CSV table of C-alpha atoms and ligand atoms in Angstrom, one decimal:
chain,number,residue,atom,x,y,z
A,1,THR,CA,-33.1,123.0,163.2
A,2,ARG,CA,-36.8,123.2,164.9
A,3,PRO,CA,-37.5,120.4,167.6
A,4,PRO,CA,-39.2,117.1,165.9
A,5,SER,CA,-42.7,119.2,166.4
A,6,PRO,CA,-44.5,120.8,165.5
A,7,THR,CA,-44.2,122.4,162.3
A,8,ASN,CA,-46.2,124.3,159.6
A,9,THR,CA,-46.6,121.0,157.6
A,10,HIS,CA,-47.0,119.1,160.6
A,11,PRO,CA,-49.7,121.0,163.3
A,12,PRO,CA,-50.7,119.0,166.1
A,13,HIS,CA,-54.0,118.2,166.4
A,14,HIS,CA,-55.0,121.4,168.7
A,15,ARG,CA,-53.6,123.8,166.3
A,16,PRO,CA,-55.7,125.7,164.3
A,17,ILE,CA,-54.9,124.1,160.4
A,18,MET,CA,-54.0,127.3,158.3
A,19,THR,CA,-52.1,127.0,155.1
A,20,THR,CA,-48.8,128.7,154.0
A,21,ASP,CA,-50.2,131.9,152.2
A,22,LEU,CA,-52.6,132.2,155.6
A,23,ILE,CA,-50.2,132.1,158.4
A,24,GLU,CA,-47.2,134.4,156.4
A,25,SER,CA,-49.8,136.8,156.1
A,26,ALA,CA,-50.9,136.5,159.9
A,27,LYS,CA,-47.3,136.5,160.8
A,28,ARG,CA,-46.8,140.0,158.3
A,29,ALA,CA,-50.1,141.1,160.2
A,30,ALA,CA,-48.9,140.7,163.8
A,31,CYS,CA,-45.6,142.4,163.4
A,32,GLN,CA,-46.9,145.5,161.3
A,33,ARG,CA,-49.7,145.9,164.3
A,34,ALA,CA,-46.7,145.4,166.7
A,35,VAL,CA,-44.5,147.8,164.5
A,36,ALA,CA,-47.3,150.3,164.1
A,37,GLU,CA,-47.7,150.2,167.9
A,38,HIS,CA,-44.5,149.9,169.8
A,39,PHE,CA,-41.7,151.5,167.2
A,40,ASP,CA,-40.8,155.5,167.5
A,41,PRO,CA,-39.1,157.1,164.9
A,42,SER,CA,-37.3,158.9,168.1
A,43,PHE,CA,-35.9,155.4,168.8
A,44,ARG,CA,-32.0,154.5,168.7
A,45,TYR,CA,-31.2,151.1,169.7
A,46,ILE,CA,-33.8,148.0,168.3
A,47,GLY,CA,-33.6,144.2,169.5
A,48,ILE,CA,-34.5,142.0,166.7
A,49,GLY,CA,-35.5,138.5,167.4
A,50,SER,CA,-35.1,135.3,166.0
A,51,GLY,CA,-37.3,132.9,164.0
A,52,SER,CA,-39.3,133.8,160.2
A,53,THR,CA,-42.2,136.2,161.8
A,54,VAL,CA,-39.7,138.7,163.1
A,55,ALA,CA,-38.8,138.7,159.5
A,56,TYR,CA,-41.9,140.8,158.5
A,57,VAL,CA,-41.0,143.2,162.0
A,58,VAL,CA,-37.8,144.3,160.5
A,59,GLU,CA,-39.9,144.3,156.9
A,60,ALA,CA,-42.2,146.9,158.3
A,61,ILE,CA,-39.1,149.0,159.7
A,62,ALA,CA,-37.3,148.8,156.8
A,63,ALA,CA,-40.4,150.3,155.0
A,64,GLN,CA,-39.9,153.4,157.1
A,65,GLY,CA,-36.9,154.2,154.7
A,66,PRO,CA,-34.2,156.0,155.4
A,67,SER,CA,-34.8,159.4,157.1
A,68,VAL,CA,-36.0,157.0,159.8
A,69,THR,CA,-33.8,154.4,160.5
A,70,SER,CA,-30.7,155.5,159.5
A,71,GLY,CA,-29.6,156.6,163.1
A,72,MET,CA,-30.7,153.6,164.4
A,73,GLN,CA,-28.6,150.3,165.3
A,74,PHE,CA,-30.5,146.9,165.6
A,75,ILE,CA,-29.0,144.6,167.7
A,76,PRO,CA,-29.7,140.9,167.1
A,77,SER,CA,-30.1,137.6,169.3
A,78,GLY,CA,-28.6,135.7,166.4
A,79,SER,CA,-26.0,135.2,163.0
A,80,GLY,CA,-29.7,134.9,161.6
A,81,SER,CA,-31.3,138.1,162.7
A,82,ALA,CA,-28.1,139.8,161.7
A,83,ALA,CA,-27.8,138.2,158.4
A,84,LEU,CA,-31.8,139.3,157.9
A,85,VAL,CA,-31.2,143.0,159.9
A,86,ARG,CA,-28.0,143.3,157.3
A,87,GLY,CA,-30.0,142.2,154.3
A,88,ALA,CA,-32.5,144.7,154.6
A,89,GLY,CA,-30.0,147.9,154.8
A,90,LEU,CA,-30.5,148.6,158.3
A,91,SER,CA,-27.0,149.0,160.7
A,92,VAL,CA,-26.5,145.9,163.0
A,93,LEU,CA,-24.7,146.5,167.0
A,94,SER,CA,-23.4,143.3,168.5
A,95,ILE,CA,-24.5,142.6,172.3
A,96,PRO,CA,-20.9,143.0,173.1
A,97,GLU,CA,-20.9,146.4,171.2
A,98,LEU,CA,-23.6,147.8,172.7
A,99,LEU,CA,-22.4,147.3,176.1
A,100,ALA,CA,-19.0,148.4,175.5
A,101,LEU,CA,-20.8,151.5,173.7
A,102,ALA,CA,-22.5,152.0,176.7
A,103,SER,CA,-19.8,151.4,179.6
A,104,GLY,CA,-17.9,153.7,177.7
A,105,SER,CA,-20.0,156.2,177.0
A,106,PRO,CA,-22.7,156.4,179.0
A,107,SER,CA,-24.0,159.5,178.3
A,108,SER,CA,-25.3,158.5,175.0
A,109,PHE,CA,-28.0,156.5,176.9
A,110,PRO,CA,-29.7,159.1,179.2
A,111,GLY,CA,-31.8,158.2,181.5
A,112,VAL,CA,-31.6,154.3,181.6
A,113,THR,CA,-31.9,152.8,183.9
A,114,ASN,CA,-31.4,148.6,184.9
A,115,ARG,CA,-29.4,149.0,182.0
A,116,GLN,CA,-32.2,148.7,179.4
A,117,TYR,CA,-30.2,150.4,176.7
A,118,ILE,CA,-32.4,148.7,174.2
A,119,ASP,CA,-35.5,151.4,173.4
A,120,VAL,CA,-37.6,147.8,172.4
A,121,TYR,CA,-36.8,144.6,171.3
A,122,PHE,CA,-39.3,142.3,169.0
A,123,ASP,CA,-39.0,138.6,168.7
A,124,GLY,CA,-41.7,136.0,167.9
A,125,ALA,CA,-42.2,132.5,170.0
A,126,ASP,CA,-43.0,129.2,169.7
A,127,GLU,CA,-45.7,129.3,172.0
A,128,VAL,CA,-47.6,132.5,174.4
A,129,ASP,CA,-50.1,131.8,177.0
A,130,ALA,CA,-52.7,133.9,177.9
A,131,GLN,CA,-50.5,136.2,180.7
A,132,LEU,CA,-48.2,136.4,177.8
A,133,ALA,CA,-45.0,133.7,179.1
A,134,ALA,CA,-43.7,132.1,176.4
A,135,ILE,CA,-42.0,129.1,175.1
A,136,LYS,CA,-39.0,129.9,172.5
A,137,GLY,CA,-36.0,128.8,171.1
A,138,GLY,CA,-37.4,126.9,168.5
A,139,GLY,CA,-34.7,128.5,166.5
A,140,ALA,CA,-32.0,127.5,169.4
A,141,CYS,CA,-31.2,131.4,170.1
A,142,LEU,CA,-32.8,131.4,173.3
A,143,PHE,CA,-29.6,132.9,175.4
A,144,GLN,CA,-29.1,135.6,173.1
A,145,GLU,CA,-32.8,135.9,173.1
A,146,LYS,CA,-33.0,136.8,176.8
A,147,VAL,CA,-30.1,138.6,177.2
A,148,VAL,CA,-31.4,141.0,174.8
A,149,ALA,CA,-34.5,140.4,176.2
A,150,ARG,CA,-32.7,141.9,179.6
A,151,LEU,CA,-31.7,144.9,178.1
A,152,SER,CA,-34.4,145.9,176.5
A,153,LYS,CA,-37.0,148.5,178.3
A,154,LYS,CA,-39.6,146.6,176.4
A,155,PHE,CA,-40.0,143.5,174.5
A,156,VAL,CA,-42.9,143.1,172.1
A,157,CYS,CA,-43.8,139.1,171.6
A,158,VAL,CA,-44.9,139.1,168.4
A,159,ALA,CA,-46.7,135.7,167.3
A,160,ASP,CA,-49.5,135.1,164.8
A,161,SER,CA,-53.1,133.1,166.4
A,162,ARG,CA,-51.0,129.6,166.5
A,163,LYS,CA,-49.3,130.1,169.0
A,164,ARG,CA,-51.3,131.5,172.0
A,165,ALA,CA,-52.4,128.3,173.7
A,166,PRO,CA,-54.2,128.3,177.3
A,167,ARG,CA,-51.0,127.0,179.1
A,168,LEU,CA,-47.4,126.2,177.8
A,169,LEU,CA,-47.0,123.2,176.3
A,170,ALA,CA,-50.2,122.9,175.6
A,171,SER,CA,-49.7,123.0,171.5
A,172,TRP,CA,-46.0,122.9,171.8
A,173,PRO,CA,-44.0,119.3,172.5
A,174,ALA,CA,-41.0,121.0,174.8
A,175,VAL,CA,-39.0,123.1,176.6
A,176,PRO,CA,-35.9,124.3,174.8
A,177,VAL,CA,-32.8,124.1,177.2
A,178,GLU,CA,-29.5,125.6,176.1
A,179,VAL,CA,-26.5,123.6,177.6
A,180,ALA,CA,-22.7,122.3,177.4
A,181,PRO,CA,-22.1,119.2,175.4
A,182,VAL,CA,-19.5,118.0,178.2
A,183,ALA,CA,-22.9,117.9,180.3
A,184,ALA,CA,-25.7,117.0,178.1
A,185,ASP,CA,-26.2,113.8,179.5
A,186,LEU,CA,-26.0,114.9,182.6
A,187,VAL,CA,-29.0,118.3,182.3
A,188,ARG,CA,-30.6,115.2,180.3
A,189,LEU,CA,-31.0,112.9,183.4
A,190,ALA,CA,-31.7,116.1,185.9
A,191,LEU,CA,-34.4,116.8,183.2
A,192,VAL,CA,-36.3,113.5,183.8
A,193,ASP,CA,-35.6,114.4,187.9
A,194,LEU,CA,-37.7,117.6,187.4
A,195,GLY,CA,-40.7,115.6,185.1
A,196,ALA,CA,-39.0,115.8,181.6
A,197,ARG,CA,-40.6,112.4,179.4
A,198,ASN,CA,-37.8,111.3,177.4
A,199,PRO,CA,-35.1,115.1,177.2
A,200,VAL,CA,-33.2,114.1,173.5
A,201,VAL,CA,-31.2,116.5,172.2
A,202,ARG,CA,-32.0,118.0,169.2
A,203,THR,CA,-29.9,117.0,166.0
A,204,LYS,CA,-29.4,118.0,162.7
A,205,GLY,CA,-31.7,115.6,161.1
A,206,PRO,CA,-33.0,112.0,162.3
A,207,GLY,CA,-30.0,110.2,163.6
A,208,ALA,CA,-27.6,113.3,162.2
A,209,ALA,CA,-25.0,115.2,164.5
A,210,PRO,CA,-26.7,117.7,167.1
A,211,ALA,CA,-27.6,121.0,165.9
A,212,GLY,CA,-25.0,123.6,167.8
A,213,THR,CA,-26.3,126.9,169.0
A,214,ASP,CA,-24.5,130.3,168.1
A,215,ASN,CA,-22.5,129.1,171.1
A,216,GLY,CA,-21.2,126.2,170.2
A,217,ASN,CA,-23.3,124.5,172.7
A,218,TRP,CA,-26.1,122.1,172.4
A,219,ILE,CA,-29.9,122.4,172.4
A,220,ILE,CA,-32.0,119.5,174.3
A,221,ASP,CA,-35.7,119.7,174.1
A,222,ALA,CA,-37.7,118.6,177.0
A,223,PRO,CA,-41.2,117.5,177.5
A,224,PHE,CA,-43.1,118.1,180.3
A,225,ALA,CA,-47.2,118.3,180.9
A,226,PRO,CA,-48.7,121.6,180.1
A,227,LEU,CA,-47.5,124.4,182.7
A,228,LEU,CA,-49.8,125.9,185.2
A,229,THR,CA,-50.9,129.6,184.1
A,230,ALA,CA,-51.9,132.6,186.4
A,231,GLY,CA,-55.2,131.8,188.5
A,232,GLU,CA,-54.1,127.7,189.4
A,233,GLU,CA,-51.1,128.7,191.3
A,234,GLY,CA,-52.9,126.5,194.4
A,235,GLU,CA,-52.2,123.6,191.8
A,236,ALA,CA,-48.1,124.1,192.4
A,237,GLU,CA,-48.6,122.2,195.7
A,238,LYS,CA,-49.5,119.0,193.9
A,239,GLY,CA,-45.8,119.4,192.8
A,240,LYS,CA,-47.5,121.0,188.7
A,241,TRP,CA,-45.2,123.6,188.1
A,242,THR,CA,-45.6,126.9,186.8
A,243,PRO,CA,-43.6,128.8,183.8
A,244,GLU,CA,-41.4,130.8,186.3
A,245,SER,CA,-40.7,127.2,188.6
A,246,LEU,CA,-39.8,125.5,186.0
A,247,ALA,CA,-37.5,128.1,184.4
A,248,ALA,CA,-36.3,128.5,188.0
A,249,ALA,CA,-35.4,124.4,188.2
A,250,ILE,CA,-33.9,124.1,185.2
A,251,LYS,CA,-32.0,126.9,185.7
A,252,GLY,CA,-30.5,125.3,188.6
A,253,ILE,CA,-29.2,122.2,187.1
A,254,LEU,CA,-25.4,122.2,186.4
A,255,GLY,CA,-24.2,122.4,182.5
A,256,VAL,CA,-27.3,124.6,181.7
A,257,LEU,CA,-26.8,127.8,179.9
A,258,GLU,CA,-30.7,129.0,180.1
A,259,VAL,CA,-34.2,127.8,179.5
A,260,GLY,CA,-36.6,129.0,176.9
A,261,ILE,CA,-39.1,129.7,179.4
A,262,PHE,CA,-39.9,133.8,179.3
A,263,ALA,CA,-41.5,134.6,181.7
A,264,GLY,CA,-40.7,137.6,183.6
A,265,PRO,CA,-40.2,137.5,187.4
A,266,THR,CA,-41.6,141.2,188.0
A,267,GLY,CA,-44.8,139.9,186.3
A,268,PRO,CA,-46.2,139.7,182.9
A,269,GLN,CA,-47.9,143.1,181.4
A,270,ALA,CA,-50.4,141.7,179.6
A,271,LYS,CA,-52.4,143.8,176.6
A,272,ALA,CA,-56.2,142.6,175.0
A,273,LEU,CA,-55.1,141.1,172.3
A,274,GLY,CA,-56.7,140.6,168.4
A,275,PRO,CA,-56.9,137.3,166.9
A,276,ASP,CA,-53.3,138.0,165.6
A,277,ALA,CA,-51.2,138.4,168.7
A,278,ALA,CA,-49.2,141.7,169.2
A,279,GLY,CA,-48.0,141.0,173.0
A,280,VAL,CA,-45.6,142.8,175.2
A,281,ARG,CA,-43.9,141.6,178.3
A,282,PRO,CA,-40.9,143.2,180.5
B,301,5RP,C1,-35.8,131.5,167.7
B,301,5RP,C2,-37.7,131.0,168.6
B,301,5RP,C3,-38.6,132.4,167.7
B,301,5RP,O1,-39.2,133.6,167.6
B,301,5RP,C4,-39.2,131.1,167.5
B,301,5RP,O2,-39.0,130.1,167.3
B,301,5RP,C5,-40.5,131.4,166.5
B,301,5RP,O3,-40.2,131.3,165.4
B,301,5RP,P1,-41.3,131.8,164.2
B,301,5RP,O4,-41.9,132.9,163.8
B,301,5RP,O5,-40.2,131.4,162.9
B,301,5RP,O6,-42.5,130.8,164.7
B,301,5RP,O7,-37.1,131.7,170.1
B,301,5RP,O8,-35.1,131.0,169.0
């Protein structure tokens, strides 16, 4: 279940309106470029994120054939991407299985430092700023996505040009936050204290029950004013949030498992991007 807006059918006015065919070909082009630039036949462990875009990453990798992919294992960031990987005939390794392998057989991961066992992680995003900080969690998989990103040497964020924004939350409506159901109201109040306007528990539809995550939790979509981006940090003194400062503040709320702001504490590793963006962040 997605947050109330935007969707392909109800784009906000500041997102370019594209036909479904154009959107799909832009997604495919971004993914083909991402795989051409960041996938290597020598890799053994590949992280696969969630959402409709990353399906084209799987398509592009599977197209290389079993001679390339048979020795590889694919770590999905959720049940949907596990099904996608399996459906493409690729081998799935869950996060716990990867961690068990790494602790039981460290020699299988030569040269790995900082527990970055996964060679590369491909994932989509809901919105990406000029420095490749991203909002994710439109598909409610943000926690596992953050775990897979953490375990990866490189995070390739694949997004078509609709997802670009000068600042996070300039076009995407809210920050997705995964919360323990028992504390959802407490978290909503604390998000309002941080400046969110009317944070809501995501539901399966209007008036329906909350939509659960793969972890049995709920998602709260918390609308904030657009965040600062690189070069605007001075404004933080006026009480405005940067991606990192808002993520840290939300993470500090009792009952929050994870927040859908992906902005590396070590700083972004930006690349020059075309209109169909394949961005890389550590
Ligand atoms: C799921 C995500 C997705 O990567 C994000 O929602 C983008 O999805 P799509 O590629 O379908 O636009 O973060 O939690």
